[in-house]
Amino acid sequence: MLRPDFNAAAIRLLNRHGIEVVHAAEGCCGALTHHMGKEDSAHAHAKQAIDAWDAEIAKGLDAILVTASGCGTTIKDYGFMFRDDPAYAEKARRVSALAKDVTEYVALLDLAPVAESDLVVAYHSACSMQHGQGIRLEPKTLLKRAGFTVKDVPEGHICCGSAGTYNILQPELALKLRARKVANIERVRPDVIATGNIGCATQIGKGTGIPIVHTVELLDWATGGPKPAALAGVAPRLEAAE
């Protein structure tokens, strides 16, 4: 896992607000090989994940939360992917029905910020988030409710160049897209960049000195969790709320 701190922040945030989190040995969701058209490999990974989650569903599960929107888009599509598979169609449908981006679920909670911040956050919405899942408002609304000043990125609908394995298979075009994305982010002069996808965080992070974190890391911090490690060099601005 490239950024285990993303999941750790999500778990702390959920636990702090009364949500029990269970782990399933699901392994890879199959998204990357699915993007590449390697159907057999993608379906093998997906079946392993479906079996792991279906076992938890049988015990009682309210939601399957995903902290990487690239994965979430594929998991929400399992029902369609396995629609003609008699052994997996129903299980896949159950999993897809419970799958949510972590911000979708957290938006339903009554968050209790314990600090206020004047940090300016540039919110980068991953293609898989805004186009794939149609989630556009929840992350920004949550950050604003937590006390951050949120700035939209100009040309926010355009890809950062990560796009699953695109940055590996098409490096020259991916670098041009990253340069365009970084230039647009830097135009709003943020203290920090927030996103909901590890691919975007890795891609953009290599092109700018502005720290980049997962949206849920900022929400965790604002509600009593630790300061994100990526913000170690950023002047502290959080103050106790009255």
mmCIF file of C-alpha atoms in Angstrom:
data_model
loop_
_atom_site.group_PDB
_atom_site.id
_atom_site.type_symbol
_atom_site.label_atom_id
_atom_site.label_comp_id
_atom_site.label_asym_id
_atom_site.label_seq_id
_atom_site.Cartn_x
_atom_site.Cartn_y
_atom_site.Cartn_z
ATOM 1 C CA MET A 1 0.000 0.000 0.000
ATOM 2 C CA LEU A 2 1.497 3.343 -1.068
ATOM 3 C CA ARG A 3 -0.180 5.541 1.559
ATOM 4 C CA PRO A 4 -1.429 3.493 4.539
ATOM 5 C CA ASP A 5 -1.975 6.813 6.335
ATOM 6 C CA PHE A 6 -5.069 7.348 4.151
ATOM 7 C CA ASN A 7 -6.837 4.286 5.525
ATOM 8 C CA ALA A 8 -5.554 4.924 9.045
ATOM 9 C CA ALA A 9 -7.100 8.413 9.009
ATOM 10 C CA ALA A 10 -10.403 7.041 7.700
ATOM 11 C CA ILE A 11 -10.553 4.418 10.443
ATOM 12 C CA ARG A 12 -9.764 6.943 13.183
ATOM 13 C CA LEU A 13 -12.410 9.321 11.863
ATOM 14 C CA LEU A 14 -15.051 6.613 11.657
ATOM 15 C CA ASN A 15 -14.230 5.122 15.061
ATOM 16 C CA ARG A 16 -14.332 8.576 16.649
ATOM 17 C CA HIS A 17 -17.879 9.000 15.354
ATOM 18 C CA GLY A 18 -19.133 5.645 16.590
ATOM 19 C CA ILE A 19 -18.623 3.522 13.471
ATOM 20 C CA GLU A 20 -17.146 0.050 13.843
ATOM 21 C CA VAL A 21 -14.687 -0.855 11.092
ATOM 22 C CA VAL A 22 -13.919 -4.439 10.082
ATOM 23 C CA HIS A 23 -11.180 -5.602 7.740
ATOM 24 C CA ALA A 24 -11.673 -8.186 5.017
ATOM 25 C CA ALA A 25 -8.774 -9.887 3.246
ATOM 26 C CA GLU A 26 -10.008 -8.691 -0.140
ATOM 27 C CA GLY A 27 -6.658 -8.005 -1.805
ATOM 28 C CA CYS A 28 -6.587 -5.998 -5.035
ATOM 29 C CA CYS A 29 -9.961 -4.956 -6.448
ATOM 30 C CA GLY A 30 -8.804 -5.567 -10.033
ATOM 31 C CA ALA A 31 -9.219 -1.981 -11.221
ATOM 32 C CA LEU A 32 -5.792 -1.532 -12.788
ATOM 33 C CA THR A 33 -5.857 -4.706 -14.866
ATOM 34 C CA HIS A 34 -9.488 -3.962 -15.722
ATOM 35 C CA HIS A 35 -8.389 -0.580 -17.136
ATOM 36 C CA MET A 36 -5.799 -2.383 -19.258
ATOM 37 C CA GLY A 37 -8.335 -4.764 -20.747
ATOM 38 C CA LYS A 38 -6.857 -7.797 -18.973
ATOM 39 C CA GLU A 39 -10.257 -9.251 -18.206
ATOM 40 C CA ASP A 40 -9.176 -12.629 -16.821
ATOM 41 C CA SER A 41 -6.786 -11.076 -14.312
ATOM 42 C CA ALA A 42 -9.239 -8.319 -13.375
ATOM 43 C CA HIS A 43 -12.072 -10.784 -12.812
ATOM 44 C CA ALA A 44 -9.859 -13.090 -10.744
ATOM 45 C CA HIS A 45 -8.951 -10.208 -8.402
ATOM 46 C CA ALA A 46 -12.547 -9.018 -8.299
ATOM 47 C CA LYS A 47 -13.868 -12.478 -7.402
ATOM 48 C CA GLN A 48 -11.444 -12.704 -4.487
ATOM 49 C CA ALA A 49 -12.642 -9.319 -3.241
ATOM 50 C CA ILE A 50 -16.300 -10.213 -3.749
ATOM 51 C CA ASP A 51 -15.917 -13.442 -1.788
ATOM 52 C CA ALA A 52 -14.181 -11.636 1.090
ATOM 53 C CA TRP A 53 -16.789 -8.892 1.292
ATOM 54 C CA ASP A 54 -19.731 -11.237 0.816
ATOM 55 C CA ALA A 55 -18.553 -13.202 3.846
ATOM 56 C CA GLU A 56 -18.679 -9.987 5.892
ATOM 57 C CA ILE A 57 -22.077 -9.065 4.450
ATOM 58 C CA ALA A 58 -23.420 -12.347 5.804
ATOM 59 C CA LYS A 59 -22.358 -11.254 9.307
ATOM 60 C CA GLY A 60 -24.010 -7.858 8.929
ATOM 61 C CA LEU A 61 -22.457 -4.966 7.045
ATOM 62 C CA ASP A 62 -23.832 -1.469 6.473
ATOM 63 C CA ALA A 63 -21.366 -0.312 3.832
ATOM 64 C CA ILE A 64 -18.146 -1.116 2.014
ATOM 65 C CA LEU A 65 -16.070 2.055 2.194
ATOM 66 C CA VAL A 66 -13.380 2.841 -0.350
ATOM 67 C CA THR A 67 -10.634 5.445 0.087
ATOM 68 C CA ALA A 68 -9.393 5.289 -3.512
ATOM 69 C CA SER A 69 -11.921 6.545 -6.041
ATOM 70 C CA GLY A 70 -10.263 4.600 -8.857
ATOM 71 C CA CYS A 71 -11.019 1.407 -6.963
ATOM 72 C CA GLY A 72 -14.463 2.614 -5.970
ATOM 73 C CA THR A 73 -15.543 3.147 -9.553
ATOM 74 C CA THR A 74 -14.687 -0.445 -10.426
ATOM 75 C CA ILE A 75 -16.174 -1.955 -7.265
ATOM 76 C CA LYS A 76 -19.444 -0.132 -7.897
ATOM 77 C CA ASP A 77 -19.393 -1.728 -11.360
ATOM 78 C CA TYR A 78 -18.978 -5.322 -10.142
ATOM 79 C CA GLY A 79 -22.696 -5.972 -10.516
ATOM 80 C CA PHE A 80 -22.468 -5.134 -14.207
ATOM 81 C CA MET A 81 -19.143 -6.894 -14.716
ATOM 82 C CA PHE A 82 -20.534 -10.192 -13.406
ATOM 83 C CA ARG A 83 -24.130 -9.846 -14.581
ATOM 84 C CA ASP A 84 -23.871 -12.987 -16.721
ATOM 85 C CA ASP A 85 -21.904 -15.073 -14.229
ATOM 86 C CA PRO A 86 -24.348 -17.432 -12.467
ATOM 87 C CA ALA A 87 -21.961 -17.996 -9.563
ATOM 88 C CA TYR A 88 -21.150 -14.337 -8.941
ATOM 89 C CA ALA A 89 -23.960 -12.182 -10.335
ATOM 90 C CA GLU A 90 -25.905 -11.900 -7.088
ATOM 91 C CA LYS A 91 -22.851 -11.630 -4.840
ATOM 92 C CA ALA A 92 -21.370 -8.942 -7.090
ATOM 93 C CA ARG A 93 -24.649 -7.024 -7.060
ATOM 94 C CA ARG A 94 -24.708 -7.082 -3.245
ATOM 95 C CA VAL A 95 -21.156 -5.781 -3.035
ATOM 96 C CA SER A 96 -21.739 -3.002 -5.557
ATOM 97 C CA ALA A 97 -24.894 -1.933 -3.756
ATOM 98 C CA LEU A 98 -22.971 -1.430 -0.499
ATOM 99 C CA ALA A 99 -19.881 0.203 -1.997
ATOM 100 C CA LYS A 100 -19.405 3.884 -1.172
ATOM 101 C CA ASP A 101 -16.614 6.362 -1.383
ATOM 102 C CA VAL A 102 -15.601 7.206 2.171
ATOM 103 C CA THR A 103 -16.766 10.819 1.728
ATOM 104 C CA GLU A 104 -20.222 9.638 0.626
ATOM 105 C CA TYR A 105 -20.582 7.824 3.922
ATOM 106 C CA VAL A 106 -18.955 10.448 6.123
ATOM 107 C CA ALA A 107 -21.315 13.062 4.631
ATOM 108 C CA LEU A 108 -24.135 11.202 6.419
ATOM 109 C CA LEU A 109 -22.467 11.548 9.815
ATOM 110 C CA ASP A 110 -22.704 14.424 12.242
ATOM 111 C CA LEU A 111 -19.049 15.434 12.274
ATOM 112 C CA ALA A 112 -17.875 17.317 15.311
ATOM 113 C CA PRO A 113 -14.895 19.543 14.426
ATOM 114 C CA VAL A 114 -12.867 20.447 17.502
ATOM 115 C CA ALA A 115 -10.607 22.938 15.749
ATOM 116 C CA GLU A 116 -10.801 25.707 13.206
ATOM 117 C CA SER A 117 -8.306 26.327 10.422
ATOM 118 C CA ASP A 118 -7.474 29.078 7.984
ATOM 119 C CA LEU A 119 -5.620 26.682 5.700
ATOM 120 C CA VAL A 120 -6.503 27.123 2.039
ATOM 121 C CA VAL A 121 -7.258 23.767 0.426
ATOM 122 C CA ALA A 122 -7.236 23.177 -3.332
ATOM 123 C CA TYR A 123 -9.596 20.268 -3.902
ATOM 124 C CA HIS A 124 -8.638 18.047 -6.824
ATOM 125 C CA SER A 125 -11.529 15.846 -7.896
ATOM 126 C CA ALA A 126 -10.239 12.683 -9.536
ATOM 127 C CA CYS A 127 -11.786 11.695 -12.861
ATOM 128 C CA SER A 128 -12.928 8.468 -11.230
ATOM 129 C CA MET A 129 -14.619 10.511 -8.522
ATOM 130 C CA GLN A 130 -16.417 13.228 -10.479
ATOM 131 C CA HIS A 131 -16.939 11.456 -13.802
ATOM 132 C CA GLY A 132 -16.895 7.782 -12.816
ATOM 133 C CA GLN A 133 -18.961 8.004 -9.635
ATOM 134 C CA GLY A 134 -20.631 11.382 -10.038
ATOM 135 C CA ILE A 135 -19.412 12.546 -6.623
ATOM 136 C CA ARG A 136 -18.748 16.264 -6.915
ATOM 137 C CA LEU A 137 -20.025 18.119 -3.862
ATOM 138 C CA GLU A 138 -19.606 15.854 -0.819
ATOM 139 C CA PRO A 139 -15.804 16.152 -0.360
ATOM 140 C CA LYS A 140 -15.798 19.940 -0.716
ATOM 141 C CA THR A 141 -18.822 20.329 1.543
ATOM 142 C CA LEU A 142 -17.198 18.193 4.228
ATOM 143 C CA LEU A 143 -13.979 20.199 4.111
ATOM 144 C CA LYS A 144 -15.883 23.479 4.375
ATOM 145 C CA ARG A 145 -17.932 22.141 7.291
ATOM 146 C CA ALA A 146 -14.662 21.175 8.980
ATOM 147 C CA GLY A 147 -13.501 24.789 8.776
ATOM 148 C CA PHE A 148 -11.168 24.805 5.791
ATOM 149 C CA THR A 149 -11.199 27.372 2.999
ATOM 150 C CA VAL A 150 -11.775 25.315 -0.143
ATOM 151 C CA LYS A 151 -10.716 26.458 -3.606
ATOM 152 C CA ASP A 152 -11.869 24.876 -6.863
ATOM 153 C CA VAL A 153 -9.067 24.085 -9.296
ATOM 154 C CA PRO A 154 -9.423 25.767 -12.717
ATOM 155 C CA GLU A 155 -10.117 23.226 -15.469
ATOM 156 C CA GLY A 156 -10.970 20.798 -12.706
ATOM 157 C CA HIS A 157 -12.682 18.451 -15.129
ATOM 158 C CA ILE A 158 -9.403 17.657 -16.896
ATOM 159 C CA CYS A 159 -7.310 14.608 -15.929
ATOM 160 C CA CYS A 160 -4.054 14.973 -13.974
ATOM 161 C CA GLY A 161 -2.431 12.310 -16.151
ATOM 162 C CA SER A 162 -2.512 9.426 -13.678
ATOM 163 C CA ALA A 163 -5.580 7.640 -15.029
ATOM 164 C CA GLY A 164 -4.844 4.193 -13.673
ATOM 165 C CA THR A 165 -1.827 3.038 -15.685
ATOM 166 C CA TYR A 166 -1.913 5.864 -18.248
ATOM 167 C CA ASN A 167 1.058 7.606 -16.629
ATOM 168 C CA ILE A 168 3.086 4.434 -17.189
ATOM 169 C CA LEU A 169 1.857 3.552 -20.671
ATOM 170 C CA GLN A 170 1.745 7.131 -22.011
ATOM 171 C CA PRO A 171 4.375 8.983 -19.948
ATOM 172 C CA GLU A 172 4.878 11.961 -22.294
ATOM 173 C CA LEU A 173 1.182 12.825 -22.463
ATOM 174 C CA ALA A 174 0.802 12.124 -18.751
ATOM 175 C CA LEU A 175 3.581 14.601 -17.936
ATOM 176 C CA LYS A 176 1.903 17.284 -20.055
ATOM 177 C CA LEU A 177 -1.389 16.698 -18.260
ATOM 178 C CA ARG A 178 0.354 16.837 -14.890
ATOM 179 C CA ALA A 179 2.078 20.109 -15.751
ATOM 180 C CA ARG A 180 -1.261 21.608 -16.766
ATOM 181 C CA LYS A 181 -2.934 20.347 -13.595
ATOM 182 C CA VAL A 182 -0.152 21.588 -11.305
ATOM 183 C CA ALA A 183 -0.144 25.019 -12.972
ATOM 184 C CA ASN A 184 -3.886 25.313 -12.387
ATOM 185 C CA ILE A 185 -3.565 24.212 -8.771
ATOM 186 C CA GLU A 186 -0.768 26.672 -8.072
ATOM 187 C CA ARG A 187 -2.878 29.486 -9.539
ATOM 188 C CA VAL A 188 -5.195 29.343 -6.487
ATOM 189 C CA ARG A 189 -2.195 29.541 -4.093
ATOM 190 C CA PRO A 190 -3.274 26.790 -1.693
ATOM 191 C CA ASP A 191 -1.530 25.656 1.483
ATOM 192 C CA VAL A 192 -2.449 22.054 0.763
ATOM 193 C CA ILE A 193 -4.046 19.922 -1.951
ATOM 194 C CA ALA A 194 -6.763 17.427 -1.048
ATOM 195 C CA THR A 195 -7.903 14.544 -3.215
ATOM 196 C CA GLY A 196 -9.663 11.205 -2.860
ATOM 197 C CA ASN A 197 -7.508 9.000 -5.063
ATOM 198 C CA ILE A 198 -4.043 7.571 -4.461
ATOM 199 C CA GLY A 199 -3.175 7.650 -8.180
ATOM 200 C CA CYS A 200 -3.840 11.382 -8.381
ATOM 201 C CA ALA A 201 -2.017 12.059 -5.106
ATOM 202 C CA THR A 202 1.074 10.258 -6.389
ATOM 203 C CA GLN A 203 0.966 11.839 -9.847
ATOM 204 C CA ILE A 204 0.369 15.420 -8.714
ATOM 205 C CA GLY A 205 2.702 15.107 -5.737
ATOM 206 C CA LYS A 206 5.641 14.459 -8.053
ATOM 207 C CA GLY A 207 5.035 17.751 -9.849
ATOM 208 C CA THR A 208 4.697 20.274 -7.025
ATOM 209 C CA GLY A 209 6.090 21.164 -3.638
ATOM 210 C CA ILE A 210 2.610 21.819 -2.257
ATOM 211 C CA PRO A 211 1.734 19.010 0.162
ATOM 212 C CA ILE A 212 -1.054 16.705 -0.979
ATOM 213 C CA VAL A 213 -3.250 14.680 1.353
ATOM 214 C CA HIS A 214 -6.400 12.622 1.260
ATOM 215 C CA THR A 215 -9.581 14.532 2.051
ATOM 216 C CA VAL A 216 -10.220 12.205 4.971
ATOM 217 C CA GLU A 217 -6.853 13.095 6.535
ATOM 218 C CA LEU A 218 -7.951 16.712 6.878
ATOM 219 C CA LEU A 219 -11.335 15.656 8.261
ATOM 220 C CA ASP A 220 -9.619 13.387 10.772
ATOM 221 C CA TRP A 221 -7.288 16.202 11.861
ATOM 222 C CA ALA A 222 -10.114 18.715 12.217
ATOM 223 C CA THR A 223 -12.101 16.354 14.425
ATOM 224 C CA GLY A 224 -9.340 15.458 16.861
ATOM 225 C CA GLY A 225 -6.945 13.243 14.919
ATOM 226 C CA PRO A 226 -3.234 13.849 14.348
ATOM 227 C CA LYS A 227 -1.862 16.363 11.897
ATOM 228 C CA PRO A 228 -1.236 14.673 8.522
ATOM 229 C CA ALA A 229 2.417 13.749 8.109
ATOM 230 C CA ALA A 230 2.505 15.502 4.729
ATOM 231 C CA LEU A 231 1.784 18.804 6.509
ATOM 232 C CA ALA A 232 4.791 18.584 8.819
ATOM 233 C CA GLY A 233 6.378 21.590 7.130
ATOM 234 C CA VAL A 234 3.224 23.687 7.000
ATOM 235 C CA ALA A 235 2.858 26.376 9.655
ATOM 236 C CA PRO A 236 0.249 25.252 12.209
ATOM 237 C CA ARG A 237 -2.975 27.211 11.868
ATOM 238 C CA LEU A 238 -5.433 25.000 13.702
ATOM 239 C CA GLU A 239 -6.797 26.619 16.827
ATOM 240 C CA ALA A 240 -9.191 25.234 19.395
ATOM 241 C CA ALA A 241 -12.785 26.126 18.518
ATOM 242 C CA GLU A 242 -14.714 28.052 21.138
#
